[in-house]
Amino acid sequence: YVNVGRAKIDGWEAEAGWNFNDRLTFKTGATWLDARDEDKDSYLNNRSRFTGLFQLSYDDQKDQGWSWVLWDELHYKHRIGNLNAGGSAATAAGTDHTYNLLNLTVTRKVSPRFRVYAGVDNILDKKDTDAYLDGRFWRTGLEYKF
């Protein structure tokens, strides 16, 4: 992000979901933004004009059980700012990119306070150096609640 003199961001957001049963849930969401640099009358960089989300999740509802979330996120007209050689924002307007990313996280609940998870973002290995999409990204972690 780059500091600007005056920015104005307007938009709306909506979400809906459906519980198929006590374990399986579908959710969808949408966000529309009009994010502008008012001094230059241009669209702000690093923002999508529209984002959409489709999510399917499962939770076995056990203290020592499994859950997973599979989701697809659509970024429509995501404005990428141009950078000059020094890595700072150039004055030229950025370019718009449209892409979607499919992601998955799987969690093993070891106890009510401890869980282990693994996930992969960008399952389909989308690459776009202009949009900073470097391909598939793996992650693992532990969470303990005190």
mmCIF file of C-alpha atoms in Angstrom:
data_model
loop_
_atom_site.group_PDB
_atom_site.id
_atom_site.type_symbol
_atom_site.label_atom_id
_atom_site.label_comp_id
_atom_site.label_asym_id
_atom_site.label_seq_id
_atom_site.Cartn_x
_atom_site.Cartn_y
_atom_site.Cartn_z
ATOM 1 C CA TYR A 1 0.000 0.000 0.000
ATOM 2 C CA VAL A 2 1.036 3.591 -0.604
ATOM 3 C CA ASN A 3 0.008 6.622 1.414
ATOM 4 C CA VAL A 4 -2.189 9.030 -0.521
ATOM 5 C CA GLY A 5 -3.430 12.508 0.363
ATOM 6 C CA ARG A 6 -7.146 11.719 0.357
ATOM 7 C CA ALA A 7 -8.771 8.339 -0.180
ATOM 8 C CA LYS A 8 -12.453 7.503 -0.366
ATOM 9 C CA ILE A 9 -13.689 3.921 -0.169
ATOM 10 C CA ASP A 10 -17.346 3.047 -0.662
ATOM 11 C CA GLY A 11 -18.805 -0.392 -1.091
ATOM 12 C CA TRP A 12 -21.147 -3.115 -0.018
ATOM 13 C CA GLU A 13 -20.810 -6.627 1.259
ATOM 14 C CA ALA A 14 -23.211 -9.565 1.385
ATOM 15 C CA GLU A 15 -23.015 -13.102 2.696
ATOM 16 C CA ALA A 16 -25.347 -16.076 2.684
ATOM 17 C CA GLY A 17 -24.975 -19.619 3.890
ATOM 18 C CA TRP A 18 -26.719 -22.923 4.193
ATOM 19 C CA ASN A 19 -26.266 -25.650 6.796
ATOM 20 C CA PHE A 20 -26.892 -28.976 5.072
ATOM 21 C CA ASN A 21 -26.752 -30.643 8.482
ATOM 22 C CA ASP A 22 -24.842 -30.128 11.756
ATOM 23 C CA ARG A 23 -21.536 -31.022 10.030
ATOM 24 C CA LEU A 24 -21.596 -29.629 6.476
ATOM 25 C CA THR A 25 -22.014 -25.937 5.592
ATOM 26 C CA PHE A 26 -21.935 -23.925 2.362
ATOM 27 C CA LYS A 27 -21.270 -20.184 2.391
ATOM 28 C CA THR A 28 -20.986 -17.558 -0.319
ATOM 29 C CA GLY A 29 -20.062 -13.913 -0.075
ATOM 30 C CA ALA A 30 -19.477 -10.874 -2.249
ATOM 31 C CA THR A 31 -17.764 -7.530 -1.746
ATOM 32 C CA TRP A 32 -17.905 -4.577 -4.137
ATOM 33 C CA LEU A 33 -15.535 -1.636 -3.608
ATOM 34 C CA ASP A 34 -15.135 1.763 -5.152
ATOM 35 C CA ALA A 35 -11.750 2.768 -3.712
ATOM 36 C CA ARG A 36 -10.347 6.043 -5.066
ATOM 37 C CA ASP A 37 -7.409 8.339 -4.601
ATOM 38 C CA GLU A 38 -9.372 11.608 -4.633
ATOM 39 C CA ASP A 39 -6.334 13.796 -5.353
ATOM 40 C CA LYS A 40 -5.485 11.927 -8.566
ATOM 41 C CA ASP A 41 -9.045 10.773 -9.341
ATOM 42 C CA SER A 42 -7.762 7.241 -9.834
ATOM 43 C CA TYR A 43 -8.534 3.833 -8.415
ATOM 44 C CA LEU A 44 -6.461 2.773 -5.381
ATOM 45 C CA ASN A 45 -3.889 0.036 -5.924
ATOM 46 C CA ASN A 46 -4.016 -3.342 -4.167
ATOM 47 C CA ARG A 47 -7.824 -3.462 -4.107
ATOM 48 C CA SER A 48 -10.264 -5.633 -6.033
ATOM 49 C CA ARG A 49 -13.347 -3.955 -7.404
ATOM 50 C CA PHE A 50 -15.244 -7.172 -6.707
ATOM 51 C CA THR A 51 -14.388 -10.232 -4.628
ATOM 52 C CA GLY A 52 -16.476 -13.354 -4.417
ATOM 53 C CA LEU A 53 -16.198 -16.290 -2.037
ATOM 54 C CA PHE A 54 -17.572 -19.828 -2.254
ATOM 55 C CA GLN A 55 -16.864 -21.998 0.777
ATOM 56 C CA LEU A 56 -17.702 -25.572 1.773
ATOM 57 C CA SER A 57 -16.820 -26.650 5.321
ATOM 58 C CA TYR A 58 -17.085 -29.814 7.373
ATOM 59 C CA ASP A 59 -16.742 -30.270 11.140
ATOM 60 C CA ASP A 60 -17.409 -33.604 12.834
ATOM 61 C CA GLN A 61 -18.254 -31.693 16.054
ATOM 62 C CA LYS A 62 -15.991 -33.919 18.200
ATOM 63 C CA ASP A 63 -13.486 -32.682 20.791
ATOM 64 C CA GLN A 64 -10.942 -35.001 19.164
ATOM 65 C CA GLY A 65 -11.980 -34.950 15.552
ATOM 66 C CA TRP A 66 -11.519 -33.491 12.096
ATOM 67 C CA SER A 67 -12.648 -30.439 10.205
ATOM 68 C CA TRP A 68 -11.844 -28.970 6.804
ATOM 69 C CA VAL A 69 -12.634 -25.898 4.743
ATOM 70 C CA LEU A 70 -12.471 -25.748 0.937
ATOM 71 C CA TRP A 71 -12.959 -22.307 -0.587
ATOM 72 C CA ASP A 72 -12.593 -20.457 -3.846
ATOM 73 C CA GLU A 73 -12.019 -16.719 -3.913
ATOM 74 C CA LEU A 74 -12.527 -14.624 -7.041
ATOM 75 C CA HIS A 75 -10.752 -11.284 -7.431
ATOM 76 C CA TYR A 76 -12.229 -9.213 -10.271
ATOM 77 C CA LYS A 77 -10.278 -6.193 -11.525
ATOM 78 C CA HIS A 78 -7.716 -6.311 -8.727
ATOM 79 C CA ARG A 79 -5.639 -3.172 -9.270
ATOM 80 C CA ILE A 80 -1.888 -3.827 -9.123
ATOM 81 C CA GLY A 81 0.265 -0.736 -8.724
ATOM 82 C CA ASN A 82 3.299 -0.171 -10.872
ATOM 83 C CA LEU A 83 6.605 -0.045 -9.007
ATOM 84 C CA ASN A 84 9.722 1.794 -10.043
ATOM 85 C CA ALA A 85 13.215 0.259 -9.845
ATOM 86 C CA GLY A 86 13.617 1.246 -6.187
ATOM 87 C CA GLY A 87 10.477 -0.638 -5.172
ATOM 88 C CA SER A 88 8.420 2.452 -4.405
ATOM 89 C CA ALA A 89 5.151 3.260 -6.086
ATOM 90 C CA ALA A 90 5.411 4.934 -9.449
ATOM 91 C CA THR A 91 3.054 7.691 -10.479
ATOM 92 C CA ALA A 92 1.627 5.739 -13.410
ATOM 93 C CA ALA A 93 -1.707 3.998 -12.917
ATOM 94 C CA GLY A 94 -1.637 0.302 -12.145
ATOM 95 C CA THR A 95 -3.129 -2.555 -14.134
ATOM 96 C CA ASP A 96 -6.198 -4.669 -13.399
ATOM 97 C CA HIS A 97 -5.961 -8.437 -12.955
ATOM 98 C CA THR A 98 -8.789 -10.946 -12.580
ATOM 99 C CA TYR A 99 -8.065 -14.324 -11.020
ATOM 100 C CA ASN A 100 -9.464 -16.936 -8.675
ATOM 101 C CA LEU A 101 -7.725 -19.070 -6.054
ATOM 102 C CA LEU A 102 -8.834 -22.460 -4.709
ATOM 103 C CA ASN A 103 -7.710 -23.206 -1.130
ATOM 104 C CA LEU A 104 -8.019 -25.997 1.457
ATOM 105 C CA THR A 105 -7.330 -26.272 5.190
ATOM 106 C CA VAL A 106 -7.602 -29.523 7.171
ATOM 107 C CA THR A 107 -7.606 -29.496 10.982
ATOM 108 C CA ARG A 108 -7.143 -32.291 13.527
ATOM 109 C CA LYS A 109 -8.580 -31.417 16.928
ATOM 110 C CA VAL A 110 -6.364 -33.167 19.479
ATOM 111 C CA SER A 111 -8.270 -31.783 22.474
ATOM 112 C CA PRO A 112 -10.702 -28.915 23.100
ATOM 113 C CA ARG A 113 -7.669 -26.610 23.562
ATOM 114 C CA PHE A 114 -5.146 -27.977 21.048
ATOM 115 C CA ARG A 115 -5.328 -28.421 17.303
ATOM 116 C CA VAL A 116 -2.974 -29.147 14.401
ATOM 117 C CA TYR A 117 -3.695 -27.918 10.890
ATOM 118 C CA ALA A 118 -2.308 -28.054 7.366
ATOM 119 C CA GLY A 119 -3.399 -26.189 4.312
ATOM 120 C CA VAL A 120 -2.674 -25.348 0.744
ATOM 121 C CA ASP A 121 -3.512 -22.017 -0.847
ATOM 122 C CA ASN A 122 -3.750 -21.665 -4.615
ATOM 123 C CA ILE A 123 -4.229 -25.416 -5.177
ATOM 124 C CA LEU A 124 -4.319 -24.957 -8.961
ATOM 125 C CA ASP A 125 -0.864 -23.276 -8.863
ATOM 126 C CA LYS A 126 -1.903 -19.966 -10.484
ATOM 127 C CA LYS A 127 1.146 -17.804 -11.234
ATOM 128 C CA ASP A 128 1.126 -14.117 -12.128
ATOM 129 C CA THR A 129 4.217 -12.121 -11.149
ATOM 130 C CA ASP A 130 2.421 -8.815 -11.756
ATOM 131 C CA ALA A 131 -0.307 -9.789 -9.264
ATOM 132 C CA TYR A 132 2.220 -11.286 -6.803
ATOM 133 C CA LEU A 133 0.834 -14.793 -7.269
ATOM 134 C CA ASP A 134 3.835 -17.075 -6.858
ATOM 135 C CA GLY A 135 1.998 -20.362 -7.170
ATOM 136 C CA ARG A 136 0.945 -22.942 -4.630
ATOM 137 C CA PHE A 137 1.604 -22.162 -0.958
ATOM 138 C CA TRP A 138 1.708 -24.849 1.761
ATOM 139 C CA ARG A 139 1.316 -24.171 5.458
ATOM 140 C CA THR A 140 1.139 -26.090 8.711
ATOM 141 C CA GLY A 141 0.628 -24.990 12.272
ATOM 142 C CA LEU A 142 -0.316 -25.709 15.840
ATOM 143 C CA GLU A 143 -2.772 -23.819 18.007
ATOM 144 C CA TYR A 144 -3.079 -24.028 21.753
ATOM 145 C CA LYS A 145 -5.676 -22.003 23.674
ATOM 146 C CA PHE A 146 -4.630 -20.965 27.171
#
